[in-house]
XYZ file of C-alpha atoms in Angstrom:
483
model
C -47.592 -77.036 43.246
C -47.960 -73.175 42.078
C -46.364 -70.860 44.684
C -48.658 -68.644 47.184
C -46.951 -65.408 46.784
C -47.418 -63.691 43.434
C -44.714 -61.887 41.250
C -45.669 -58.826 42.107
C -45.916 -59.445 45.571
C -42.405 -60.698 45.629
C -41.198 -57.767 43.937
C -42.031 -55.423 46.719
C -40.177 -57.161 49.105
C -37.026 -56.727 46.888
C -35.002 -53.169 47.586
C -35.313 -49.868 45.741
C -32.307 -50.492 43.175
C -34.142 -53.730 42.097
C -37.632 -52.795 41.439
C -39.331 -51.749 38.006
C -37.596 -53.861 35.866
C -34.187 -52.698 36.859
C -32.697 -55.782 37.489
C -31.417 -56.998 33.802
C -28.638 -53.672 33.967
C -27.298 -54.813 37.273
C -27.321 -57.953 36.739
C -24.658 -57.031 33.579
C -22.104 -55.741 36.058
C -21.515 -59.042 37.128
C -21.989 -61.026 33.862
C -18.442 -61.273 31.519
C -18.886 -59.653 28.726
C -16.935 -60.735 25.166
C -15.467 -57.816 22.719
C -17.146 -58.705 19.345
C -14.991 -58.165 15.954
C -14.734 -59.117 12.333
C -10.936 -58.829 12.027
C -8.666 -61.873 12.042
C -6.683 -62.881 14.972
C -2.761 -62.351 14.287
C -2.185 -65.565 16.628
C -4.245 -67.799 14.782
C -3.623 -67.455 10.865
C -6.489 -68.440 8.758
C -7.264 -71.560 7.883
C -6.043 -73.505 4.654
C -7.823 -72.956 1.899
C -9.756 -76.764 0.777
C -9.019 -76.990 -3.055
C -12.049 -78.823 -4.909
C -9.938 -80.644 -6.861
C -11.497 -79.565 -10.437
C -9.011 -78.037 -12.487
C -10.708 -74.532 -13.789
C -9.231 -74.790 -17.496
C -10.167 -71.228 -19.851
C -12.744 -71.254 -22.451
C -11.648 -71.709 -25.914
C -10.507 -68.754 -27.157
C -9.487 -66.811 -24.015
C -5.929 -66.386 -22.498
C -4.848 -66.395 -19.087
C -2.205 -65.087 -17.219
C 0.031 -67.948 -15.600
C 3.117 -66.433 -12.985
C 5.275 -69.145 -12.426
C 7.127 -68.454 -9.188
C 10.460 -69.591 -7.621
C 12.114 -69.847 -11.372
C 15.199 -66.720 -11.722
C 15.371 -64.620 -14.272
C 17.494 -64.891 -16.830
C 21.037 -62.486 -16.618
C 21.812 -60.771 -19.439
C 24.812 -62.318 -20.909
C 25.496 -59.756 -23.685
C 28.253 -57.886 -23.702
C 28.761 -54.608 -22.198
C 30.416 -52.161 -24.750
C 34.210 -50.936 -23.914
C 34.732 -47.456 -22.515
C 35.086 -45.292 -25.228
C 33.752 -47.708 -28.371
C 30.156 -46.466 -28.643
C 31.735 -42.924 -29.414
C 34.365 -44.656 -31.796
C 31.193 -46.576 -33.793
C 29.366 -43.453 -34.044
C 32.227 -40.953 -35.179
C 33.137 -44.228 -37.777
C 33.756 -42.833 -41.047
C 33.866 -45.061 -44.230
C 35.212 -43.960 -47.454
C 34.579 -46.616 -49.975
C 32.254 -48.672 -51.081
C 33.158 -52.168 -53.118
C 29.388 -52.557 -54.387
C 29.908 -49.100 -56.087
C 30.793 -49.087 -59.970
C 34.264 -47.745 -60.577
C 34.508 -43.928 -62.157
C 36.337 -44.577 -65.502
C 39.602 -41.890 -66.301
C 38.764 -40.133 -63.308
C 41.829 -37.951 -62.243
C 43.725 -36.971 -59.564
C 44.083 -34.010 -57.495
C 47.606 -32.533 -57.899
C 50.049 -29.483 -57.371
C 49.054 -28.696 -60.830
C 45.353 -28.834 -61.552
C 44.213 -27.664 -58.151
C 44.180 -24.337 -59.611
C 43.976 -24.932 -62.918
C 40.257 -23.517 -64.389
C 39.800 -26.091 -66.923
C 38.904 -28.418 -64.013
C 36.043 -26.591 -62.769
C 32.983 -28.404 -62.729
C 34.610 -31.727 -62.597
C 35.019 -34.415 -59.451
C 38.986 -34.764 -58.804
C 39.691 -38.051 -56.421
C 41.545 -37.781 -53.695
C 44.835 -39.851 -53.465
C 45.480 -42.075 -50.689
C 48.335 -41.011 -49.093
C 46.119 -37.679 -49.171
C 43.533 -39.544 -47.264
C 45.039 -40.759 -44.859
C 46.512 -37.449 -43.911
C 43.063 -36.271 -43.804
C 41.676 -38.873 -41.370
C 44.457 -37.601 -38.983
C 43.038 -34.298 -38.721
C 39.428 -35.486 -38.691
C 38.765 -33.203 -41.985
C 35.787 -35.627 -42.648
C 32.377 -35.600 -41.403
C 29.460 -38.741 -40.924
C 27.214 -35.783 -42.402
C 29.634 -36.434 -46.138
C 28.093 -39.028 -48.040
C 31.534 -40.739 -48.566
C 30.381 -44.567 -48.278
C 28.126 -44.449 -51.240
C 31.085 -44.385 -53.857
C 33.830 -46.891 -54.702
C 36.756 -44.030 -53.563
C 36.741 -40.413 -52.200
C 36.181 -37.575 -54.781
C 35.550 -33.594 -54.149
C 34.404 -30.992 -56.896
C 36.448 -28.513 -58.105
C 33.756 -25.467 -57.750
C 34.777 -21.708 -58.573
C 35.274 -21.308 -54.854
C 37.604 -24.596 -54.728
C 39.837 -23.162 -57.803
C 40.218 -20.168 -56.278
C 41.394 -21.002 -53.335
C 44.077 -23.395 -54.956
C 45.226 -20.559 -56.593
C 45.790 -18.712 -53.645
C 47.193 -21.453 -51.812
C 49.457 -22.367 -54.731
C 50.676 -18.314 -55.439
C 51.539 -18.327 -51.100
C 53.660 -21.370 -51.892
C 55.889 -20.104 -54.489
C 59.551 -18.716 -53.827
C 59.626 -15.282 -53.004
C 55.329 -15.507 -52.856
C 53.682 -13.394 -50.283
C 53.941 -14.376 -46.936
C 50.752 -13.032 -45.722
C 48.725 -14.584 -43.629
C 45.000 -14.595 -44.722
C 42.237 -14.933 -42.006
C 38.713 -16.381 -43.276
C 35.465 -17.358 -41.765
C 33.289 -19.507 -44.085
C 29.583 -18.962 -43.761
C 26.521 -19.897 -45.582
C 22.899 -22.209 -45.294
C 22.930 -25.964 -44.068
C 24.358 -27.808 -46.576
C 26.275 -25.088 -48.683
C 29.635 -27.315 -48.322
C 31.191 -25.367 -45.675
C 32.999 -28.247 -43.860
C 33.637 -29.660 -47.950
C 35.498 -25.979 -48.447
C 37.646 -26.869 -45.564
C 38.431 -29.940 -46.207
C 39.711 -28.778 -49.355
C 41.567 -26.489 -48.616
C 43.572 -28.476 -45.990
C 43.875 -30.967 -48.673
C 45.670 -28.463 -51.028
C 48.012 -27.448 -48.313
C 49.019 -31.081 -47.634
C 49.880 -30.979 -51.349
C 52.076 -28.328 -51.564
C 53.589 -29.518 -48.328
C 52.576 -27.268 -45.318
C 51.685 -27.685 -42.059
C 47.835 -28.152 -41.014
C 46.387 -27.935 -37.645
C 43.287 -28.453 -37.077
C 40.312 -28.616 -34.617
C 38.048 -30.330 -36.068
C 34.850 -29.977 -33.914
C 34.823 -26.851 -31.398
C 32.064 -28.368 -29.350
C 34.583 -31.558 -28.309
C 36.525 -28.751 -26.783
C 34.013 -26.906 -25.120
C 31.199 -29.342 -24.074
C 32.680 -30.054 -20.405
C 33.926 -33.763 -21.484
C 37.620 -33.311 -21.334
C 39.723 -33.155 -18.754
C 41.045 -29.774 -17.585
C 43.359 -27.925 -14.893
C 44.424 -24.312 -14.509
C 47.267 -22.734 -16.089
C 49.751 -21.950 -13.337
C 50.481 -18.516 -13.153
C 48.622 -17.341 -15.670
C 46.405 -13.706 -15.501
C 43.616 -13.382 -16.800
C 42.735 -17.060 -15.993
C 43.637 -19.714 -18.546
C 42.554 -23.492 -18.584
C 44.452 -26.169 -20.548
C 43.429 -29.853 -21.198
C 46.248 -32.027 -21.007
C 44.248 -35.214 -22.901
C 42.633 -32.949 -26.001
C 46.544 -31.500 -26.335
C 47.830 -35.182 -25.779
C 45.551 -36.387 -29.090
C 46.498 -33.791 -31.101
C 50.152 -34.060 -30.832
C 49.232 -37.987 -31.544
C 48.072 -37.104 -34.691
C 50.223 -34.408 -35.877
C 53.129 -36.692 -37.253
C 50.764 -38.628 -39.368
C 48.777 -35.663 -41.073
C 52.889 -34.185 -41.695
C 54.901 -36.771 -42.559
C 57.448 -34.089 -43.563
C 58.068 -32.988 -39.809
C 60.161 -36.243 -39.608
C 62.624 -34.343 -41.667
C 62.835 -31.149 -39.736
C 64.840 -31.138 -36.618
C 64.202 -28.921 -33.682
C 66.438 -25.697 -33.479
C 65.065 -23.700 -30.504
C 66.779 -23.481 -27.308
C 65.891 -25.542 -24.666
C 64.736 -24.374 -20.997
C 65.798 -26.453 -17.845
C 62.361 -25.604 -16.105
C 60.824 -28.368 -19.092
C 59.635 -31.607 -17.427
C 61.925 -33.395 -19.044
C 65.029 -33.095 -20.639
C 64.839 -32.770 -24.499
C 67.237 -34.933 -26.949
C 69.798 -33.271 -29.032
C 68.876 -32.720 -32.761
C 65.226 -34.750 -32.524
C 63.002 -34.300 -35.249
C 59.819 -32.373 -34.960
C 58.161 -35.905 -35.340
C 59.479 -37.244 -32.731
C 59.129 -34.183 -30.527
C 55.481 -34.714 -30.574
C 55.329 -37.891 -30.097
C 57.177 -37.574 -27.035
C 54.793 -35.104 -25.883
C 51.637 -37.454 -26.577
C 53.802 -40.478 -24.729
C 52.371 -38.333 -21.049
C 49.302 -36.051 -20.762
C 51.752 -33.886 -17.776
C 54.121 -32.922 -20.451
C 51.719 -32.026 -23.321
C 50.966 -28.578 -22.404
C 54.937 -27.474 -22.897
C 55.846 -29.770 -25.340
C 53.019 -27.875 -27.579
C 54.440 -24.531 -26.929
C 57.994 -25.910 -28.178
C 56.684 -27.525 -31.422
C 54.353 -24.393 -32.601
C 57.489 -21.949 -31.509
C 59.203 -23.953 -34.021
C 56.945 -24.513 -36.679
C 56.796 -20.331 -36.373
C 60.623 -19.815 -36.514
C 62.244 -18.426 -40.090
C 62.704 -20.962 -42.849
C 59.779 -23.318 -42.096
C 57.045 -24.134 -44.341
C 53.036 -21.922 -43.654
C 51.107 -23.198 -41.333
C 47.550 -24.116 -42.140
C 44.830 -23.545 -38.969
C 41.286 -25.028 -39.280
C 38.354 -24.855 -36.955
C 35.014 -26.237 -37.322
C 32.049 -24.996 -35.474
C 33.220 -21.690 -34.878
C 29.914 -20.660 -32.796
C 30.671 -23.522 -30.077
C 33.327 -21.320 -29.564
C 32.082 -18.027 -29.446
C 29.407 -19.024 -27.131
C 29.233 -17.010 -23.958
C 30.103 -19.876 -21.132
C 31.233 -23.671 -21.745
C 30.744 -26.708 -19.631
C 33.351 -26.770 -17.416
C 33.041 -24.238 -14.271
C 35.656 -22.082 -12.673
C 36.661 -22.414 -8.929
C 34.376 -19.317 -7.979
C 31.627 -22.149 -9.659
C 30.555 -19.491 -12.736
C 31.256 -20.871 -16.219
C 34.949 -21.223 -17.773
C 34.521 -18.396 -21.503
C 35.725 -20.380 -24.320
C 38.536 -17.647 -25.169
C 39.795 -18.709 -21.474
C 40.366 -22.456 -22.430
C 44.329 -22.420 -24.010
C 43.688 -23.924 -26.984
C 40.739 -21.876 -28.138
C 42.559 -18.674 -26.884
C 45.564 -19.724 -28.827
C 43.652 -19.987 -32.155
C 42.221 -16.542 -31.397
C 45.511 -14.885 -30.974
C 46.033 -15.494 -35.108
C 42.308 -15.436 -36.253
C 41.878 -12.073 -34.831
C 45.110 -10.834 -36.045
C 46.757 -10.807 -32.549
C 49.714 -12.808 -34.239
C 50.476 -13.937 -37.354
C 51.849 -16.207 -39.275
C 56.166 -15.110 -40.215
C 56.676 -18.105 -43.048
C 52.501 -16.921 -44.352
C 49.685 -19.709 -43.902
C 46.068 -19.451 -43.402
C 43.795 -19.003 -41.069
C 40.213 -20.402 -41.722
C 37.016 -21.320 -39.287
C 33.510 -22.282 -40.493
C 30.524 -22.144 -39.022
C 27.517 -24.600 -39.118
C 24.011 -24.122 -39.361
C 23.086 -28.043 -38.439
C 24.717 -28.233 -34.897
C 25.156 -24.714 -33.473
C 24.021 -22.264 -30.773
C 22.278 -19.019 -30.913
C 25.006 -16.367 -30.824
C 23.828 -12.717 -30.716
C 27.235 -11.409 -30.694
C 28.700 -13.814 -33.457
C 26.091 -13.022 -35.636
C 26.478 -9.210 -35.267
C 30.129 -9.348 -35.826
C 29.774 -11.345 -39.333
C 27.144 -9.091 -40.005
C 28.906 -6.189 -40.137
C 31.832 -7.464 -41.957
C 30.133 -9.234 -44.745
C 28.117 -5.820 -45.012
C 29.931 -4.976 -48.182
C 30.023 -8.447 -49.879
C 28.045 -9.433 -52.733
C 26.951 -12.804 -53.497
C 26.936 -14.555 -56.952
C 23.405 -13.645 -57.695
C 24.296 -9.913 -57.232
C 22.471 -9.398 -54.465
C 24.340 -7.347 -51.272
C 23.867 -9.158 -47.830
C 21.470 -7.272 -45.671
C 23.370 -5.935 -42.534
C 22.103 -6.387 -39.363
C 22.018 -3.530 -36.313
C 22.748 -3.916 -33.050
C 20.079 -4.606 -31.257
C 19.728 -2.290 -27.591
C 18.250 -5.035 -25.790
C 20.561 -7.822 -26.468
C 23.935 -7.868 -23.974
C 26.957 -8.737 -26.891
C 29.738 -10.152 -26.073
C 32.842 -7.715 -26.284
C 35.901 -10.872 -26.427
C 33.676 -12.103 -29.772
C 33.615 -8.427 -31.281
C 37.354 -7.938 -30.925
C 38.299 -11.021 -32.555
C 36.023 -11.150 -35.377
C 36.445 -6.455 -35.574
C 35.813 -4.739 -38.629
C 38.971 -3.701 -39.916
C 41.135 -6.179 -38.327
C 41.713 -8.451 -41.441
C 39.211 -11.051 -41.533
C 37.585 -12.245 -44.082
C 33.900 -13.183 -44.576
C 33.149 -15.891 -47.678
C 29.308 -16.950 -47.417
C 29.233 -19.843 -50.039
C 26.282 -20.182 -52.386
C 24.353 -22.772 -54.138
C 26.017 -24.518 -57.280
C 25.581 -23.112 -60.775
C 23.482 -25.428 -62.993
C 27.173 -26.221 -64.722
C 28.671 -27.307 -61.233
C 25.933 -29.188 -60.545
C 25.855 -30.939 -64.016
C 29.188 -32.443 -63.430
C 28.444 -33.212 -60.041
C 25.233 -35.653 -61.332
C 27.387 -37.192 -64.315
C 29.646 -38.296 -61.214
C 26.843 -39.576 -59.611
C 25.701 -41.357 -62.418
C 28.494 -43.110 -63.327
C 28.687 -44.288 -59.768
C 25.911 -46.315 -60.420
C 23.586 -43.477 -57.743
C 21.567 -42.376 -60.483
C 18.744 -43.955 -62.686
C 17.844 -41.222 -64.995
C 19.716 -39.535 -68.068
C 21.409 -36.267 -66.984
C 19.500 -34.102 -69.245
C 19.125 -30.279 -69.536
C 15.704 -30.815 -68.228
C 16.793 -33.408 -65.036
C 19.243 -30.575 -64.035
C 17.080 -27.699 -64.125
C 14.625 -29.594 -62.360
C 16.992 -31.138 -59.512
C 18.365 -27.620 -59.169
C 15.463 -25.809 -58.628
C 14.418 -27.975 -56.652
C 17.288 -27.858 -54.172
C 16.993 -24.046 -53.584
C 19.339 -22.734 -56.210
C 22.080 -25.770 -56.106
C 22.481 -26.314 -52.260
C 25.097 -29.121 -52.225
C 23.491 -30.895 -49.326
C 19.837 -30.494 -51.035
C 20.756 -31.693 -53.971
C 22.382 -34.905 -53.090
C 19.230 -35.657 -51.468
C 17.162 -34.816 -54.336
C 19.015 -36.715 -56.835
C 20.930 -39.410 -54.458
C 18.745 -40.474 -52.065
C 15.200 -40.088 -52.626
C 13.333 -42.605 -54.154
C 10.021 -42.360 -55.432
């Protein structure tokens, strides 16, 4: 039964608020009302995954990437080099070779043919007690192609003869007792480090002492230890563990300290008190037994070694811009850079290169630069510059001299040592004559490291092609290329 009253009727019976189709937004005040989103509730974690239960295998042909999880990794089980043997390996030098053929009436350098002319152009070997006095003093280099023959040889160049003969006239009785203060110089691979090395071997021979540092960048690249020099002005810095290794080796590069005892008066402010009548030997061993009594053990030994009636002294240095550089690594306690003429040893070298002090029983003096391994040293440069101003090389040509450049801030401790005037010499070596070099491939050759027939024509061309003979070009023209 259909209702009387119509809709519209009804509707104006209702109040105001309710009419004209008003009543759907009040009615929402008192409906609940549900907040709508598409993110996933953190109470109620999805769902698990249903797995269809087909194995997807790849097509034929294609790879796929499997992670398997909850396996370890596996540890590294090799073994961890020792402190110090990575440095050992690389600084290994080996001086013979067994697969190399054996150099037939090869002889050996002696007292008597080191400076005898008939020798020149010839390879000399090098005896073995000779060697071995040579590996104390690190006098060879991993750059020296050593390991490619059966035993160590040198060539007796013009260079190499003359300095025998000046080593050999400073030796004699009543001789000069100079002391003779040379830098070597020359291109990469002009046998700088080769001249020094023989020269330190002809002074073992005739039975001096040698001293040598082999590599100025060990002493000035910050990896040594170091500590102030008490009471010392201007500022000085020694390091107890590079003095401690070099007294190590000092008994074994001169055996004949062993049969010199010390004669200077002792001091009761040493560390330690010092034996009665010890042997030089032994006085530097003591001193490498602790790196705290190194520094004044040194001073004792080279005060003897200086004293009347001992044999020269021989001082080497290698790498003679390392130490002429303006700063080093190792930092002073106002944190600005130690000078390398600060650090004791270096200074100490100075003192005789520069002419500060010499040598009373005569010896020499000798540094070489490199041109492989070495910084750019304005001031350096200048100073050889002007003291090789007046030399000549072989070819006749005179060295161009260089001027001092406004712009550039020199270095005045570098210009003092190395001043013109003060008695150093400047020797810039040159390449090999084509006669030197001739008897430097028939070594080769018979060593089993060359192919060809040394011919007039294989020389020419090897030297030329080298740049005029360079020692270090040539080897690797005739040695070890391979076409």
């Amino acid at each position: 039964m259909s209702s009387s009253i119509c809709w519209q009727c009804f509707s104006k019976t209702l109040p105001q608020p309710f009419r004209h189709g008003s009543i759907k937004p009040r009615l929402s005040i008192y409906l609940p009302t549900l907040a709508f989103s598409t993110t996933t509730s953190f109470q109620l974690p999805l769902p698990p995954k249903k797995s269809s239960g087909v194995k997807v295998t790849p097509r034929k042909g294609i790879k796929s990437l499997v992670i398997k999880k909850g396996k370890k990794q596996l540890e590294n089980r090799a073994r961890r080099p020792a402190p110090g043997e990575r440095k050992a390996l690389r600084k290994r030098i080996v001086l013979s070779n067994v697969n190399a053929l054996e150099v037939q009436g090869m002889q050996n350098i002696d007292v008597e043919n080191m400076y005898d002319r008939r020798m020149e152009c010839q390879v000399l070997h090098l005896p073995g007690p000779i060697v071995d006095q040579l590996r104390a003093v690190e006098a060879f280099k991993t750059t020296q192609s050593w390991g490619l023959f059966q035993s160590p040889g040198t060539l007796m160049r013009r260079e190499t003869v003359d300095m025998g003969k000046l080593i050999a006239d400073m030796s004699e009785e009543g001789g000069s007792r100079k002391t003779v203060r040379r830098v070597l110089v020359g291109e990469k691979g002009s046998g700088k480090s080769m001249m020094l090395l023989q020269a330190m071997t002809m002074a073992f021979l005739k039975g001096w002492t040698v001293i040598n540092l082999p590599e100025a960048q060990d002493i000035t690249i910050g990896h040594t230890p170091y500590q102030p020099l008490p009471s010392s002005s201007p500022p000085s810095y020694i390091q107890p563990a590079y003095l401690t290794n070099l007294l190590r080796n000092l008994p074994t590069a001169n055996p004949h300290l062993e049969t010199l005892q010390f004669s200077q008066p002792t001091s009761s402010e040493l560390p330690i008190p010092i034996p009665p009548n010890i042997s030089l030997s032994r006085l530097a061993s003591l001193g490498a037994s602790d790196p705290e009594i190194a520094y004044p053990i040194f001073n004792l030994l080279i005060t003897d070694l200086l004293s009347p009636g001992r044999p020269p002294v021989f001082l080497g240095l290698d790498g003679l811009a390392h130490a002429m550089q303006p700063g080093t690594g190792y930092t002073a306690p106002n944190l600005k850079p130690i000078h390398p003429h600060e650090l004791m040893i270096l200074e100490w070298y100075f003192k005789f290169l520069s002419g500060q002090q010499r040598l009373p029983n005569g010896g020499i003096v000798m540094a070489a630069t490199s041109q492989s391994n070495a910084p750019k040293v304005p001031s350096l440069d200048l100073a050889l510059s002007e003291l090789e101003g007046s030399i000549v090389t072989r070819a006749g040509q005179s060295v161009a001299k260089k001027e001092k450049n406004p712009f550039v801030r020199y270095d005045e401790r570098v210009l003092n040592t190395l001043k013109t005037g003060g008695g150093v010499q400047v020797q810039r070596l040159q390449g090999l004559s084509k006669e030197e070099a001739r008897g430097l491939m028939e070594y080769w050759a018979k060593s089993g490291m060359v192919r060809e027939r040394v011919s007039e024509g294989f020389v020419g061309e090897k030297w030329a092609i080298s740049g005029g003979g360079v020692v270090g070009e040539l080897e690797r023209a005739v040695v070890r290329m391979r076409v």
